[in-house]
DNA sequence: AAGACGAAAGTGGTTGA
DNA sequence: TCAACAACTTTCGTCTT
């Protein structure tokens, strides 16, 4: 058994093996080598180019972001016509017409949808791996006929949302909504529908995954960032987080951490970037103080500022 | 005057009969 | 299919800095 040692895309050796998900992720280019351990080395040896051509089975890399996964075939080329008799010519045109008909229905939809998908994903600056995953999910959804009766855009938004969650780079529904001009409600609905129908497992997103993004939007120091991650981890141990909205927890954790490190932000500011209300932050904040006894730390930092 | 706090009523989604 | 329910929001009045 061989193991993957290098990223087949960029040849980096900086690979991360996520055992639970059965995924290998390239930390440099974000490529996800999914589910199976695949050996990308050749198992044969080439002695001369002729033998190589016979043994080589692969073509251009396959990708879901191309509407036909980069594998499309056309029936015949015009130049082939010279080799055909008149009967052959009829058959040739008939086949071409057929192919075009089959193509148009599904493929036109896919082409449009993937263009939209790319637009939204680049607007949100999502990594290529997420875009790829979303394209894959969308393609599956089309094949299962799940798009019927729903707008293409909303399904695109739903699949992107799902792909983000699966890759631990969560975006809020609000962000997706802003980027795609689809209502939050609608995205959530199609998201739930698609994941249920396709049997995609959805693990609740981890509040800590939001921290980096929120913190940089608030221009908070790295120390505050890691402090808030620590607080959130402690909160998770005491079961404070289950059933709560992850963005609310992330926001409160960040708010407290900023307070402790003397980089105070108002509840309003934190609430805005996290997409929750001040009230939610206050509730989580209060729970954090009660359960983790953080009052001392806050008082300590106040004294420091005073002196 | 701005920010923090908390009560009360409303919203959308889940769950269990 | 409906009602109970938890989490979150909106709104608004009061207290604190």
Short mmCIF file of C-alpha atoms (C1' of nucleotides) in Angstrom, two decimals:
data_model
loop_
_atom_site.label_atom_id
_atom_site.label_comp_id
_atom_site.label_asym_id
_atom_site.label_seq_id
_atom_site.Cartn_x
_atom_site.Cartn_y
_atom_site.Cartn_z
CA UNK A 1 0.00 0.00 0.00
CA UNK A 2 1.31 3.38 -0.95
CA UNK A 3 0.27 6.56 0.78
CA UNK A 4 -0.08 9.97 -0.70
CA UNK A 5 3.04 11.90 0.06
CA UNK A 6 2.75 14.79 -2.27
CA UNK A 7 -0.14 16.95 -3.34
CA UNK A 8 -1.00 15.90 -6.90
CA UNK A 9 -1.94 19.48 -7.67
CA UNK A 10 0.98 21.56 -6.46
CA UNK A 11 3.44 18.87 -5.34
CA UNK A 12 3.59 20.29 -1.83
CA UNK A 13 4.44 17.84 0.94
CA UNK A 14 2.55 19.90 3.48
CA UNK A 15 -0.42 17.59 3.77
CA UNK A 16 -2.91 17.32 6.58
CA UNK A 17 -4.62 14.02 7.21
CA UNK A 18 -8.01 14.39 8.83
CA UNK A 19 -8.73 10.88 10.03
CA UNK A 20 -12.34 11.34 11.09
CA UNK A 21 -13.38 12.73 7.77
CA UNK A 22 -11.12 10.43 5.80
CA UNK A 23 -9.75 13.42 3.99
CA UNK A 24 -6.33 14.60 3.14
CA UNK A 25 -6.05 18.31 2.72
CA UNK A 26 -3.16 20.09 1.09
CA UNK A 27 -2.33 23.05 3.27
CA UNK A 28 -0.77 24.99 0.43
CA UNK A 29 -3.33 24.85 -2.33
CA UNK A 30 -6.37 23.62 -0.40
CA UNK A 31 -6.92 20.58 -2.55
CA UNK A 32 -8.96 17.92 -0.80
CA UNK A 33 -8.18 14.35 -1.60
CA UNK A 34 -11.30 12.80 -0.32
CA UNK A 35 -12.56 9.66 1.27
CA UNK A 36 -10.21 7.13 -0.19
CA UNK A 37 -6.51 6.80 0.17
CA UNK A 38 -5.41 7.05 -3.39
CA UNK A 39 -1.97 6.30 -4.67
CA UNK A 40 -1.09 8.91 -7.21
CA UNK A 41 2.15 7.30 -8.23
CA UNK A 42 2.32 5.20 -11.32
CA UNK A 43 2.46 1.52 -10.64
CA UNK A 44 4.14 0.80 -13.96
CA UNK A 45 7.41 1.90 -15.35
CA UNK A 46 8.03 3.55 -18.66
CA UNK A 47 10.91 2.40 -20.81
CA UNK A 48 10.12 4.34 -23.94
CA UNK A 49 7.44 6.77 -25.05
CA UNK A 50 5.51 4.19 -27.03
CA UNK A 51 5.04 1.93 -24.06
CA UNK A 52 4.17 4.94 -21.96
CA UNK A 53 1.35 5.93 -24.25
CA UNK A 54 -0.10 2.44 -24.05
CA UNK A 55 0.04 2.24 -20.32
CA UNK A 56 -1.02 5.73 -19.40
CA UNK A 57 -4.72 5.88 -18.63
CA UNK A 58 -5.25 9.38 -17.46
CA UNK A 59 -6.03 12.62 -19.21
CA UNK A 60 -6.42 16.18 -18.03
CA UNK A 61 -7.30 16.56 -14.35
CA UNK A 62 -10.98 16.19 -13.60
CA UNK A 63 -12.73 19.04 -11.92
CA UNK A 64 -16.28 19.71 -10.84
CA UNK A 65 -16.01 23.39 -11.44
CA UNK A 66 -16.21 22.77 -15.17
CA UNK A 67 -19.80 22.10 -16.13
CA UNK A 68 -18.96 18.71 -17.68
CA UNK A 69 -16.20 17.96 -15.20
CA UNK A 70 -13.68 18.66 -17.92
CA UNK A 71 -14.47 15.40 -19.59
CA UNK A 72 -16.91 16.45 -22.30
CA UNK A 73 -16.91 14.72 -25.63
CA UNK A 74 -18.35 15.95 -28.86
CA UNK A 75 -19.61 13.58 -31.49
CA UNK A 76 -17.23 13.81 -34.38
CA UNK A 77 -15.41 16.72 -35.92
CA UNK A 78 -16.14 18.37 -39.21
CA UNK A 79 -12.92 16.95 -40.61
CA UNK A 80 -14.18 13.45 -40.03
CA UNK A 81 -16.74 14.00 -42.77
CA UNK A 82 -14.25 13.29 -45.53
CA UNK A 83 -14.02 9.70 -44.35
CA UNK A 84 -17.77 9.10 -44.59
CA UNK A 85 -20.08 8.17 -47.43
CA UNK A 86 -23.48 9.86 -47.86
CA UNK A 87 -25.17 7.38 -45.49
CA UNK A 88 -22.44 8.00 -43.03
CA UNK A 89 -22.99 11.73 -43.31
CA UNK A 90 -26.66 11.39 -42.35
CA UNK A 91 -25.82 9.31 -39.36
CA UNK A 92 -23.14 11.77 -38.39
CA UNK A 93 -25.53 14.73 -38.33
CA UNK A 94 -28.23 12.75 -36.57
CA UNK A 95 -25.91 11.80 -33.78
CA UNK A 96 -24.65 15.31 -33.41
CA UNK A 97 -28.16 16.66 -33.13
CA UNK A 98 -29.05 14.07 -30.51
CA UNK A 99 -26.05 14.89 -28.47
CA UNK A 100 -26.80 18.56 -28.54
CA UNK A 101 -30.34 17.95 -27.37
CA UNK A 102 -29.30 15.83 -24.43
CA UNK A 103 -26.63 18.27 -23.52
CA UNK A 104 -28.72 21.38 -23.51
CA UNK A 105 -31.18 20.41 -20.78
CA UNK A 106 -28.86 19.57 -17.92
CA UNK A 107 -25.65 21.09 -19.08
CA UNK A 108 -26.97 24.52 -19.83
CA UNK A 109 -28.35 24.67 -16.33
CA UNK A 110 -25.05 23.52 -14.91
CA UNK A 111 -23.07 25.99 -16.95
CA UNK A 112 -25.13 28.90 -15.71
CA UNK A 113 -25.21 27.65 -12.16
CA UNK A 114 -21.49 27.11 -11.92
CA UNK A 115 -20.88 30.57 -13.28
CA UNK A 116 -23.10 31.96 -10.55
CA UNK A 117 -21.37 29.76 -8.01
CA UNK A 118 -18.00 31.11 -8.99
CA UNK A 119 -19.28 34.65 -8.78
CA UNK A 120 -20.60 34.25 -5.26
CA UNK A 121 -17.62 32.29 -4.04
CA UNK A 122 -15.13 34.82 -5.31
CA UNK A 123 -17.18 37.60 -3.77
CA UNK A 124 -16.84 35.83 -0.42
CA UNK A 125 -13.19 35.00 -1.11
CA UNK A 126 -13.73 31.32 -0.45
CA UNK A 127 -10.84 28.89 -0.92
CA UNK A 128 -10.75 26.80 -4.07
CA UNK A 129 -11.41 23.63 -2.12
CA UNK A 130 -14.76 24.94 -0.96
CA UNK A 131 -15.71 26.06 -4.44
CA UNK A 132 -14.85 22.62 -5.74
CA UNK A 133 -16.90 20.93 -3.05
CA UNK A 134 -19.86 23.18 -3.71
CA UNK A 135 -19.67 22.43 -7.42
CA UNK A 136 -19.67 18.76 -6.65
CA UNK A 137 -22.70 19.02 -4.41
CA UNK A 138 -24.54 21.11 -6.96
CA UNK A 139 -23.81 18.60 -9.69
CA UNK A 140 -25.20 15.82 -7.52
CA UNK A 141 -28.27 17.89 -6.77
CA UNK A 142 -28.94 18.46 -10.46
CA UNK A 143 -28.55 14.79 -11.22
CA UNK A 144 -31.09 13.97 -8.54
CA UNK A 145 -33.47 16.54 -9.91
CA UNK A 146 -33.50 18.55 -6.71
CA UNK A 147 -33.27 21.90 -8.42
CA UNK A 148 -36.70 21.63 -9.96
CA UNK A 149 -39.12 24.04 -8.35
CA UNK A 150 -36.34 26.03 -6.73
CA UNK A 151 -34.45 28.92 -8.14
CA UNK A 152 -30.99 28.08 -9.39
CA UNK A 153 -29.48 30.89 -7.34
CA UNK A 154 -30.91 29.70 -4.08
CA UNK A 155 -29.62 26.19 -4.63
CA UNK A 156 -26.20 27.59 -5.45
CA UNK A 157 -26.23 29.57 -2.23
CA UNK A 158 -27.37 26.52 -0.29
CA UNK A 159 -24.64 24.30 -1.66
CA UNK A 160 -21.99 26.91 -0.97
CA UNK A 161 -23.21 27.22 2.59
CA UNK A 162 -23.00 23.44 2.99
CA UNK A 163 -19.54 23.28 1.43
CA UNK A 164 -18.29 25.99 3.79
CA UNK A 165 -19.52 24.09 6.80
CA UNK A 166 -17.96 20.84 5.66
CA UNK A 167 -14.60 22.51 5.25
CA UNK A 168 -14.69 24.29 8.61
CA UNK A 169 -14.62 27.72 7.04
CA UNK A 170 -18.12 28.70 8.06
CA UNK A 171 -19.79 31.78 6.67
CA UNK A 172 -22.98 33.07 8.24
CA UNK A 173 -26.25 32.89 6.42
CA UNK A 174 -26.20 36.66 6.37
CA UNK A 175 -22.97 36.74 4.43
CA UNK A 176 -24.22 34.21 1.91
CA UNK A 177 -27.41 36.17 1.66
CA UNK A 178 -25.59 39.40 0.96
CA UNK A 179 -23.40 37.81 -1.69
CA UNK A 180 -26.14 36.02 -3.54
CA UNK A 181 -29.12 38.34 -3.09
CA UNK A 182 -31.20 35.47 -1.77
CA UNK A 183 -33.16 35.69 1.44
CA UNK A 184 -31.66 34.09 4.51
CA UNK A 185 -34.74 31.99 5.01
CA UNK A 186 -34.63 30.65 1.50
CA UNK A 187 -30.94 29.71 1.70
CA UNK A 188 -31.49 27.91 4.96
CA UNK A 189 -34.44 26.02 3.53
CA UNK A 190 -32.67 24.81 0.41
CA UNK A 191 -29.57 24.07 2.42
CA UNK A 192 -31.50 21.79 4.72
CA UNK A 193 -33.36 20.20 1.84
CA UNK A 194 -30.26 19.50 -0.23
CA UNK A 195 -28.21 18.08 2.60
CA UNK A 196 -31.06 15.85 3.71
CA UNK A 197 -31.78 14.54 0.22
CA UNK A 198 -28.14 13.90 -0.56
CA UNK A 199 -27.43 12.42 2.85
CA UNK A 200 -24.63 14.84 3.55
CA UNK A 201 -23.65 14.78 7.18
CA UNK A 202 -23.72 18.17 8.79
CA UNK A 203 -21.84 18.64 11.99
CA UNK A 204 -22.72 21.76 13.93
CA UNK A 205 -20.10 24.36 13.21
CA UNK A 206 -17.54 25.16 15.85
CA UNK A 207 -17.69 28.69 17.28
CA UNK A 208 -13.90 28.84 17.29
CA UNK A 209 -13.90 28.63 13.50
CA UNK A 210 -15.44 32.09 13.34
CA UNK A 211 -12.96 33.75 15.65
CA UNK A 212 -10.17 34.50 13.21
CA UNK A 213 -12.45 36.25 10.77
CA UNK A 214 -14.39 38.24 13.35
CA UNK A 215 -11.23 39.22 15.19
CA UNK A 216 -9.57 40.60 12.11
CA UNK A 217 -12.70 42.52 11.18
CA UNK A 218 -12.52 44.11 14.63
CA UNK A 219 -8.75 44.63 14.39
CA UNK A 220 -8.09 42.68 17.57
CA UNK A 221 -4.67 41.41 18.53
CA UNK A 222 -3.63 37.77 18.07
CA UNK A 223 -3.42 37.47 21.86
CA UNK A 224 -7.06 38.37 22.20
CA UNK A 225 -7.85 35.92 19.48
CA UNK A 226 -6.24 32.98 21.20
CA UNK A 227 -7.67 34.10 24.51
CA UNK A 228 -11.16 33.92 23.13
CA UNK A 229 -10.54 30.52 21.57
CA UNK A 230 -9.40 29.37 24.99
CA UNK A 231 -12.52 30.76 26.61
CA UNK A 232 -14.72 29.06 24.08
CA UNK A 233 -13.00 25.74 24.64
CA UNK A 234 -13.55 26.07 28.35
CA UNK A 235 -17.18 26.91 27.73
CA UNK A 236 -17.56 23.81 25.62
CA UNK A 237 -16.26 21.64 28.44
CA UNK A 238 -19.02 22.93 30.72
CA UNK A 239 -21.64 22.23 28.06
CA UNK A 240 -22.41 25.91 27.72
CA UNK A 241 -22.36 25.79 23.97
CA UNK A 242 -24.70 23.04 22.91
CA UNK A 243 -27.92 24.20 21.41
CA UNK A 244 -26.68 27.75 21.16
CA UNK A 245 -26.00 29.59 17.98
CA UNK A 246 -22.27 29.32 17.28
CA UNK A 247 -21.96 32.91 16.10
CA UNK A 248 -23.41 34.18 19.35
CA UNK A 249 -20.88 32.19 21.36
CA UNK A 250 -18.02 33.32 19.15
CA UNK A 251 -19.13 36.93 19.54
CA UNK A 252 -19.39 36.73 23.31
CA UNK A 253 -16.07 34.97 23.62
CA UNK A 254 -14.43 37.64 21.56
CA UNK A 255 -16.10 40.39 23.53
CA UNK A 256 -14.89 39.02 26.86
CA UNK A 257 -11.40 38.34 25.58
CA UNK A 258 -11.14 41.90 24.31
CA UNK A 259 -12.28 43.16 27.69
CA UNK A 260 -9.70 41.11 29.53
CA UNK A 261 -6.87 42.19 27.26
CA UNK A 262 -7.83 45.82 27.50
CA UNK A 263 -8.87 46.13 23.85
CA UNK A 264 -12.46 46.88 24.59
CA UNK A 265 -14.96 46.89 21.77
CA UNK A 266 -18.58 47.86 22.26
CA UNK A 267 -21.22 45.18 22.14
CA UNK A 268 -22.62 46.93 19.13
CA UNK A 269 -19.38 46.59 17.15
CA UNK A 270 -18.95 42.92 17.95
CA UNK A 271 -22.61 42.24 17.29
CA UNK A 272 -22.38 43.81 13.85
CA UNK A 273 -19.48 41.75 12.55
CA UNK A 274 -20.85 38.55 14.06
CA UNK A 275 -24.32 39.11 12.70
CA UNK A 276 -26.09 38.77 16.03
CA UNK A 277 -27.74 41.27 18.35
CA UNK A 278 -26.34 42.89 21.43
CA UNK A 279 -28.90 41.03 23.47
CA UNK A 280 -27.56 37.67 22.41
CA UNK A 281 -24.02 38.72 23.25
CA UNK A 282 -25.20 39.87 26.66
CA UNK A 283 -26.90 36.56 27.36
CA UNK A 284 -23.87 34.50 26.34
CA UNK A 285 -21.58 36.94 28.10
CA UNK A 286 -23.50 36.56 31.32
CA UNK A 287 -23.41 32.78 31.07
CA UNK A 288 -19.68 32.87 30.50
CA UNK A 289 -19.11 35.00 33.59
CA UNK A 290 -21.34 32.82 35.74
CA UNK A 291 -19.92 29.51 34.71
CA UNK A 292 -16.28 30.29 34.21
CA UNK A 293 -15.69 32.88 36.90
CA UNK A 294 -14.02 35.39 34.66
CA UNK A 295 -14.86 38.38 36.82
CA UNK A 296 -11.47 38.34 38.48
CA UNK A 297 -9.65 38.53 35.20
CA UNK A 298 -11.73 41.43 34.05
CA UNK A 299 -11.18 43.33 37.30
CA UNK A 300 -7.50 42.67 37.04
CA UNK A 301 -7.32 44.20 33.60
CA UNK A 302 -9.32 47.20 34.76
CA UNK A 303 -6.80 47.89 37.48
CA UNK A 304 -4.01 47.64 34.99
CA UNK A 305 -5.62 50.23 32.77
CA UNK A 306 -6.19 52.57 35.70
CA UNK A 307 -2.60 52.45 36.80
"C1'" DA B 1 -24.56 61.23 25.52
"C1'" DA B 2 -23.19 56.72 24.54
"C1'" DG B 3 -23.01 52.28 26.03
"C1'" DA B 4 -24.64 48.48 28.91
"C1'" DC B 5 -28.45 46.09 30.85
"C1'" DG B 6 -32.76 43.54 31.08
"C1'" DA B 7 -37.88 42.83 30.35
"C1'" DA B 8 -41.45 41.73 27.13
"C1'" DA B 9 -43.33 40.44 22.91
"C1'" DG B 10 -42.54 38.48 18.29
"C1'" DT B 11 -40.23 35.22 14.73
"C1'" DG B 12 -38.90 30.86 12.46
"C1'" DG B 13 -37.73 26.24 13.19
"C1'" DT B 14 -37.78 21.76 15.74
"C1'" DT B 15 -40.05 18.10 18.23
"C1'" DG B 16 -43.34 15.02 19.89
"C1'" DA B 17 -48.18 13.60 20.19
"C1'" DT C 1 -51.02 18.47 11.45
"C1'" DC C 2 -50.88 21.04 15.49
"C1'" DA C 3 -49.18 22.81 19.79
"C1'" DA C 4 -45.40 23.35 22.96
"C1'" DC C 5 -40.82 24.87 23.14
"C1'" DA C 6 -35.99 26.84 22.89
"C1'" DA C 7 -33.08 30.13 20.84
"C1'" DC C 8 -32.75 34.46 18.93
"C1'" DT C 9 -34.49 39.15 17.54
"C1'" DT C 10 -36.76 43.62 18.06
"C1'" DT C 11 -38.03 47.20 20.77
"C1'" DC C 12 -37.87 50.04 24.51
"C1'" DG C 13 -37.11 51.95 29.13
"C1'" DT C 14 -33.60 52.37 32.80
"C1'" DC C 15 -29.10 52.46 34.78
"C1'" DT C 16 -23.89 53.35 34.39
"C1'" DT C 17 -19.75 55.47 32.84
#
